CSV table of C-alpha atoms and ligand atoms in Angstrom, one decimal:
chain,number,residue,atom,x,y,z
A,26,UNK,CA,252.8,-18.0,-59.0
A,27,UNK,CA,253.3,-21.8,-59.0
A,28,UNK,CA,256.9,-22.4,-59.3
A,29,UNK,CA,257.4,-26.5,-61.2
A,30,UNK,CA,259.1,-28.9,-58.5
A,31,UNK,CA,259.8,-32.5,-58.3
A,32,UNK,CA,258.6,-32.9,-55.1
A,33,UNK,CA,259.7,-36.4,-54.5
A,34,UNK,CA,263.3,-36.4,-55.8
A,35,UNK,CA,263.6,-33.2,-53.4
A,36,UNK,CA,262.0,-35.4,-50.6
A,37,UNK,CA,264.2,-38.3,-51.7
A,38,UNK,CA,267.4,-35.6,-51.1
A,39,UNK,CA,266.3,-34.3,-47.7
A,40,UNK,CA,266.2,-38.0,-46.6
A,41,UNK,CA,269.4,-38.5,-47.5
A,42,UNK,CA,270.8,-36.2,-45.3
A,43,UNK,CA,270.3,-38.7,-42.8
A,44,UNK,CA,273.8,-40.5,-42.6
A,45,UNK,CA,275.4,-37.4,-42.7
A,46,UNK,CA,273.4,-36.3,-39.6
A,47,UNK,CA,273.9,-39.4,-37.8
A,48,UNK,CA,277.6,-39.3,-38.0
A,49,UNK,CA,279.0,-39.0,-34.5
A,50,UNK,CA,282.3,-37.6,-35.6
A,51,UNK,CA,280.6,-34.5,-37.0
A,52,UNK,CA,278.6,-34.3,-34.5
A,53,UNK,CA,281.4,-33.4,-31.8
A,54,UNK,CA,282.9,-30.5,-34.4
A,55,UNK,CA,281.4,-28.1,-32.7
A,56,UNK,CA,282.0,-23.9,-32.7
A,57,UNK,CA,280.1,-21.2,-30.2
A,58,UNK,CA,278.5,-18.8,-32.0
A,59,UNK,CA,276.7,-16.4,-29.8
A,60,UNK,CA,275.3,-17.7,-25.7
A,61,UNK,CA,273.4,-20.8,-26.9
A,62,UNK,CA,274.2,-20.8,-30.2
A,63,UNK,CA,276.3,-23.8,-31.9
A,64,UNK,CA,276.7,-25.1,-35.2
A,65,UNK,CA,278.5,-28.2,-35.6
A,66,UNK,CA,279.9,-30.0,-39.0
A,67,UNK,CA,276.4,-32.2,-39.5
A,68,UNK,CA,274.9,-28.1,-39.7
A,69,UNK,CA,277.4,-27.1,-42.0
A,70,UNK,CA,277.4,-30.3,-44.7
A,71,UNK,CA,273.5,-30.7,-44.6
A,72,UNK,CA,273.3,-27.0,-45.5
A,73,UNK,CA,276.1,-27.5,-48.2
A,74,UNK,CA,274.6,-31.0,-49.5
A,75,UNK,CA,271.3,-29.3,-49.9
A,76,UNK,CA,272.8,-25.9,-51.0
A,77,UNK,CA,274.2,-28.0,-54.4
A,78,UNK,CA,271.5,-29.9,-55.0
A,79,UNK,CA,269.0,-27.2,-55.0
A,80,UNK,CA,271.3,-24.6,-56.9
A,81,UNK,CA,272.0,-27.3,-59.4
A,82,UNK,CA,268.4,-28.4,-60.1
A,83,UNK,CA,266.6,-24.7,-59.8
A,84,UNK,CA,269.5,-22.0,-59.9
A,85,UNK,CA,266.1,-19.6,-60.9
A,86,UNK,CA,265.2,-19.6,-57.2
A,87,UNK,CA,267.2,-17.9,-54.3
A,88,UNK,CA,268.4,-19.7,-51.6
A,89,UNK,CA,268.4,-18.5,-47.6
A,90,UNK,CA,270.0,-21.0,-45.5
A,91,UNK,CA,270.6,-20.3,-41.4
A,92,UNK,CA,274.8,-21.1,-42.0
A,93,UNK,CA,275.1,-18.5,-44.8
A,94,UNK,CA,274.8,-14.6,-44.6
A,95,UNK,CA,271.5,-13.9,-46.4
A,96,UNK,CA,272.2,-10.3,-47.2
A,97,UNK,CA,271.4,-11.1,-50.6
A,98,UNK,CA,268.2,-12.6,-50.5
A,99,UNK,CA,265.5,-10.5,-52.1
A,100,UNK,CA,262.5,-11.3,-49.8
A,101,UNK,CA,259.6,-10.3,-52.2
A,102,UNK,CA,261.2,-12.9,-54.9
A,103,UNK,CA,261.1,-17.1,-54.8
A,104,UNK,CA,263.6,-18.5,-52.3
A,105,UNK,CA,264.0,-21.6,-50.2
A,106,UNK,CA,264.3,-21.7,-46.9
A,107,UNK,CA,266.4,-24.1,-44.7
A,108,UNK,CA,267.2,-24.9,-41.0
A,109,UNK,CA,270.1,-27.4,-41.7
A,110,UNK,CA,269.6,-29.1,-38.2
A,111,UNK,CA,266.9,-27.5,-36.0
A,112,UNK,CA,267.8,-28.5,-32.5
A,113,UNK,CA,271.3,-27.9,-32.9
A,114,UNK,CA,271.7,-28.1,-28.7
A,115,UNK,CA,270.1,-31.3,-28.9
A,116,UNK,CA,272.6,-33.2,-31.3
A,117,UNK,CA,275.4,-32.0,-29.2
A,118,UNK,CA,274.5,-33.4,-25.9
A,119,UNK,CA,273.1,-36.2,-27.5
A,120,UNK,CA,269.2,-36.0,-27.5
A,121,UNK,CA,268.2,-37.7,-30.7
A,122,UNK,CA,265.8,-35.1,-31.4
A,123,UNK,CA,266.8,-32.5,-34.2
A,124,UNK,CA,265.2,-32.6,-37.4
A,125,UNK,CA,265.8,-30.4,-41.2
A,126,UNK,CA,263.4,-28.3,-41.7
A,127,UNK,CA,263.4,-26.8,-45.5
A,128,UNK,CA,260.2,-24.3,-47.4
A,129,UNK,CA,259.8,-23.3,-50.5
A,130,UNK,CA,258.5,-19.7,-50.9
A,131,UNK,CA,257.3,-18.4,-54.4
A,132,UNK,CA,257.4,-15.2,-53.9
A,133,UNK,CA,253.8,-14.9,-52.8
A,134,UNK,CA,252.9,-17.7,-50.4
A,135,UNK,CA,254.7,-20.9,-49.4
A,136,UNK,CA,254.3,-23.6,-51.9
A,137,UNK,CA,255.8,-26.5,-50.1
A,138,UNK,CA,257.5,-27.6,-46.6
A,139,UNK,CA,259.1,-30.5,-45.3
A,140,UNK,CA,260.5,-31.5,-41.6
A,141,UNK,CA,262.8,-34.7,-41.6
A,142,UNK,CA,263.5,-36.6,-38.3
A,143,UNK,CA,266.7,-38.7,-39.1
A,144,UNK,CA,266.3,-40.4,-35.6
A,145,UNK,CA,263.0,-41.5,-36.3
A,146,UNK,CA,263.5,-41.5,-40.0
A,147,UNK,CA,260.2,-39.9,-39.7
A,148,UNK,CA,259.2,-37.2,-43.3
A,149,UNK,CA,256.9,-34.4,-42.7
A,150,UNK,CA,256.1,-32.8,-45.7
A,151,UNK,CA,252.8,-30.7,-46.7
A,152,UNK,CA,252.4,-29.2,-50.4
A,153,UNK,CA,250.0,-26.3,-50.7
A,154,UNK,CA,246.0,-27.3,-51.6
A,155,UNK,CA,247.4,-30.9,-50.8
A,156,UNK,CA,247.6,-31.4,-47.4
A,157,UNK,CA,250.6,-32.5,-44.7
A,158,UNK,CA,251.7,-36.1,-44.6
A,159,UNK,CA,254.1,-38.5,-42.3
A,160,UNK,CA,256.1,-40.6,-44.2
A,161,UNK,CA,253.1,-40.7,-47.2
A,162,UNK,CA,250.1,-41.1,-44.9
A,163,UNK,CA,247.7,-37.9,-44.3
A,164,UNK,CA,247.9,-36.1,-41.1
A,165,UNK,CA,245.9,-33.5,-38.8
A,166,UNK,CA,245.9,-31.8,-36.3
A,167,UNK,CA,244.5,-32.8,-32.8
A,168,UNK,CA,240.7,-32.4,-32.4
A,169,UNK,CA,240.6,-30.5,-29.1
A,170,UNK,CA,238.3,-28.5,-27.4
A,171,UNK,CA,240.8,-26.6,-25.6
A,172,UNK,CA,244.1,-26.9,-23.4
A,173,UNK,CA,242.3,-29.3,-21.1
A,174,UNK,CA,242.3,-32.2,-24.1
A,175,UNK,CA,245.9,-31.8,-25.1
A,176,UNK,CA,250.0,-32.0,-24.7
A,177,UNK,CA,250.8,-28.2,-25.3
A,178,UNK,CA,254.8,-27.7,-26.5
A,179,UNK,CA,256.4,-24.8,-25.6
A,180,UNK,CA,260.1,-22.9,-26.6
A,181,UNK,CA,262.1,-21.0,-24.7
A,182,UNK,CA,263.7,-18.4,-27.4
A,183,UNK,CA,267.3,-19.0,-26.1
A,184,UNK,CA,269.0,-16.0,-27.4
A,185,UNK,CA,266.2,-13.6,-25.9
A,186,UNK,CA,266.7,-13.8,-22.3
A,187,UNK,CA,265.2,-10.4,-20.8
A,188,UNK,CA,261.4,-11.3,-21.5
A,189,UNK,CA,262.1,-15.2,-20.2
A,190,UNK,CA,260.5,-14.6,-16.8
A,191,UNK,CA,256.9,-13.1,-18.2
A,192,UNK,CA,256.8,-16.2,-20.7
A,193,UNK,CA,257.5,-18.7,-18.1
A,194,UNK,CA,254.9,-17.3,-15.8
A,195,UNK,CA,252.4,-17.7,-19.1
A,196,UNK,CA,253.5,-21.0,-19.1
A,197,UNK,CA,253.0,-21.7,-15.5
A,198,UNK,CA,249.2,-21.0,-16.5
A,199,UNK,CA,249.3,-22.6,-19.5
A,200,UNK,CA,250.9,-25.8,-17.5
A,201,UNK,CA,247.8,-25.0,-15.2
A,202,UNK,CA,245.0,-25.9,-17.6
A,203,UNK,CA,246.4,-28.7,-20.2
A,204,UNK,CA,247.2,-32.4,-20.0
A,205,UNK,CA,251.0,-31.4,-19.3
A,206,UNK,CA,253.0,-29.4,-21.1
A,207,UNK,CA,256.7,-30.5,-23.3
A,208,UNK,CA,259.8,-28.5,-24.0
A,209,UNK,CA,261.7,-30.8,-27.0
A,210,UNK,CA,264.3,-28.8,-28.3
A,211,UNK,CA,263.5,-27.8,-31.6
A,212,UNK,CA,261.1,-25.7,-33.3
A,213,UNK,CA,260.1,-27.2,-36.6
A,214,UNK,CA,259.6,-30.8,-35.2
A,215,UNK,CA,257.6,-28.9,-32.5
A,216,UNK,CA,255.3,-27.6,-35.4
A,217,UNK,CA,255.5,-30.9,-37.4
A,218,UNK,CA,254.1,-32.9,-33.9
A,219,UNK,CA,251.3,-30.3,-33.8
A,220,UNK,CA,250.6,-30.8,-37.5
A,221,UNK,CA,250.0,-34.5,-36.5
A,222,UNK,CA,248.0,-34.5,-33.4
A,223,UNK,CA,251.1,-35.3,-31.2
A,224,UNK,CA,250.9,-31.8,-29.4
A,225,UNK,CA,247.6,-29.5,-29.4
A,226,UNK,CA,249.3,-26.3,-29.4
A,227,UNK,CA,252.9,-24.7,-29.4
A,228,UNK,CA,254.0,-21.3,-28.6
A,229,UNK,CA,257.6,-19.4,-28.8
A,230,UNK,CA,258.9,-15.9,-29.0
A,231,UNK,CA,261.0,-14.4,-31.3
A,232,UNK,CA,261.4,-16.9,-34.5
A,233,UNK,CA,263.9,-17.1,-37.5
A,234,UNK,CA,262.2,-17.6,-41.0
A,235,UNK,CA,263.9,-20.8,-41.2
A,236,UNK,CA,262.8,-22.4,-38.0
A,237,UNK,CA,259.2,-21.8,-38.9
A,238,UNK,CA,258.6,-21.8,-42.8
A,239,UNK,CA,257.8,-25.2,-42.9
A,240,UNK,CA,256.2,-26.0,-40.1
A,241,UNK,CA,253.9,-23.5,-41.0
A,242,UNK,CA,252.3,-24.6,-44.1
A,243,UNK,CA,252.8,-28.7,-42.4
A,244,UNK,CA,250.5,-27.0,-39.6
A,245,UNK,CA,247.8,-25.1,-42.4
A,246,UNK,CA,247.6,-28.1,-44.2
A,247,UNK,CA,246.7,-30.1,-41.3
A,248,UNK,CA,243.9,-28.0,-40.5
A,249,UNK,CA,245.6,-26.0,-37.7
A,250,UNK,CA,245.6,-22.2,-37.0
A,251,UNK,CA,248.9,-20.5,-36.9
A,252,UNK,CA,250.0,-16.5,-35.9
A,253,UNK,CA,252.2,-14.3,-34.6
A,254,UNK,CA,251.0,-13.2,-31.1
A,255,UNK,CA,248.0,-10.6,-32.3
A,256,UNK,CA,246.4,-13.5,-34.6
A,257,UNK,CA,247.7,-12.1,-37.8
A,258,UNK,CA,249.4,-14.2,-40.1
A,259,UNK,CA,252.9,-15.1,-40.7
A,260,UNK,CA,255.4,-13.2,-43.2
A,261,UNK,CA,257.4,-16.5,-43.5
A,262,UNK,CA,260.7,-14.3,-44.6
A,263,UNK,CA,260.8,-12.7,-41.7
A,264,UNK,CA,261.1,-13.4,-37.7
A,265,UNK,CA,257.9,-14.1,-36.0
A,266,UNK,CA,256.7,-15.0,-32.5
A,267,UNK,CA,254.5,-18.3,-33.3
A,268,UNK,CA,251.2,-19.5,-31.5
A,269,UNK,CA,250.0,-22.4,-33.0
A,270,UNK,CA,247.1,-25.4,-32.4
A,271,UNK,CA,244.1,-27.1,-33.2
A,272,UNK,CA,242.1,-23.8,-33.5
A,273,UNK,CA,239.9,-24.0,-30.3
A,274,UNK,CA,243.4,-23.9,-28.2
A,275,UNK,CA,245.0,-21.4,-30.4
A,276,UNK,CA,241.9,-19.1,-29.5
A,277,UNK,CA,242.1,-20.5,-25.8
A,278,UNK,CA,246.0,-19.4,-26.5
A,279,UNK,CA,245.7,-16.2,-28.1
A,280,UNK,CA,243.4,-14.7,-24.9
A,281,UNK,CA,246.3,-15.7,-22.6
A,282,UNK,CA,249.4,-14.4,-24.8
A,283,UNK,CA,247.1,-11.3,-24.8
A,284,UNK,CA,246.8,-11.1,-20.9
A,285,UNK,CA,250.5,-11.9,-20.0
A,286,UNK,CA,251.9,-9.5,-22.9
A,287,UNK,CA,254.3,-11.6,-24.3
A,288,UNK,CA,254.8,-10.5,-27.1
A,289,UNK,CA,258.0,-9.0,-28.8
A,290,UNK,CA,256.6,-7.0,-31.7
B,364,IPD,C1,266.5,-23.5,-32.1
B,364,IPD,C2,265.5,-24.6,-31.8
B,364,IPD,C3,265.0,-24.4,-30.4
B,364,IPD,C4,264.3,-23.1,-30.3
B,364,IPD,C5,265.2,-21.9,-30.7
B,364,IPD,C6,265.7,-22.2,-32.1
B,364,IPD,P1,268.5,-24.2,-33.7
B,364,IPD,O1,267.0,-23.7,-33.4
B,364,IPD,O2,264.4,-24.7,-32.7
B,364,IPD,O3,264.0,-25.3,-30.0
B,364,IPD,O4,263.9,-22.8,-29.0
B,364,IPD,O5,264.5,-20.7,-30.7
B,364,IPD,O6,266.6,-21.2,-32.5
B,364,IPD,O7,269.4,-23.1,-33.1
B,364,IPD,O8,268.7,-25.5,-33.0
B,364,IPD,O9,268.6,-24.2,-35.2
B,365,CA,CA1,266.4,-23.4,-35.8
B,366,CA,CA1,269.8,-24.5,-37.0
């Protein structure tokens, strides 16, 4: 079911968000909300400037947003999904590298993804059949052979510490075989550098629905292979461990996930 969208006054609103992101004040407004987990005031007022305008323009479509408790949200129906700030850590000690990240889901596949970068004020968005773009130009994924061709990115789930020491051994190997490895801070530009050659792989345990939604149809679109652990695809309402890559590492990837047993479900 294709759901009717003005796709660039939507992309037009998620780039706005960048002067409220970039304000230091809210940045240091900061509350603990589990071991690793912040939100700060830039979290809060992109979720409620987004929150408005999409409620305003499509009320027909449900909204799940990582700030909000999304008790509500009937997962089989349309709903957009947003990560106000992905990278949350990040913004507080001052990295420069967080990013939005909001999907549209109608009710049967995504329809539409975008990842904004306000330090870089660089716009990922991919629209489904249409491909994945960086600020308006086409992108794709790496063209790799394997992890011997590429920079391979890598999470470290913070609120799942128990299976930390099995993944980091995978990633020992995985460090062992591919150009080097990089650990940014935040899941959906992780996806969106894969989806434009930048990384040729990226693997983490344990993902929300909003850290992933729209990297995942940024990464499809760009010709990239993207699963949960066993190589099935993605319900992108619910958590997921992610693999993803140019799709001779994601097989390269998948053998090794398979042989460390990494996965959590
Ligand atoms: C986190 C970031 C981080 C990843 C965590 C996510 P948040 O999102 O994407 O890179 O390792 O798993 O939860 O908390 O900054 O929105
Ligand atoms: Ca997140
Ligand atoms: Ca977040």
């Amino acid at each position: 079911m294709q759901l009717s969208i003005d796709y660039q006054e939507l992309l037009l609103a998620v780039r706005n968000t960048r002067e409220i992101i970039l304000n230091k004040e809210r940045q240091k407004q900061i509350k603990t909300k589990g071991v690793g987990d912040f939100v700060t005031q830039v979290d809060l007022a992109v979720q409620t400037y987004l929150k408005d305008f999409l409620e305003e323009r499509y009320p027909e479509i449900q909204f799940m947003g990582e700030e909000k408790d999304n008790g509500d949200v009937d997962r089989q129906k349309p709903m957009w999904l947003l990560d106000p700030i992905d990278g949350t850590s990040n913004l507080i000690f001052g990295l420069q590298h967080s990013g939005v990240s909001l999907a549209l889901y109608n009710g049967e596949d995504l329809q539409f993804g975008v990842i904004y970068d306000p330090f870089k004020d660089e716009l990922f968005h991919a629209i489904r059949g249409e491909g994945s773009y960086l600020n308006g130009e086409s992108i794709w994924v790496q063209q790799a052979d394997g992890l011997q061709d590429c920079l391979f990115y890598y999470g470290t789930n913070p609120y799942i510490r128990k299976s930390k020491r099995r993944f980091m051994e995978l990633i020992g190997e995985v460090t062992s075989r591919c150009v080097d490895i990089r650990r940014m801070g935040s899941a959906a530009l992780d996806l969106a550098h894969v989806a434009c050659g930048r990384g040729g792989g990226y693997i983490e345990q344990d993902l929300k629905p909003w850290d992933i939604a729209a990297g995942i149809i940024l990464v499809e679109e760009a010709g990239g292979i993207i699963t949960d652990f066993h190589g099935n695809r993605i319900d992108p309402t619910g958590k997921s461990d992610t693999l993803c890559g140019a799709p001779a590492v994601h097989e390269e990837m998948l053998e090794l996930v398979a042989a460390y047993d990494v996965a959590t479900r």
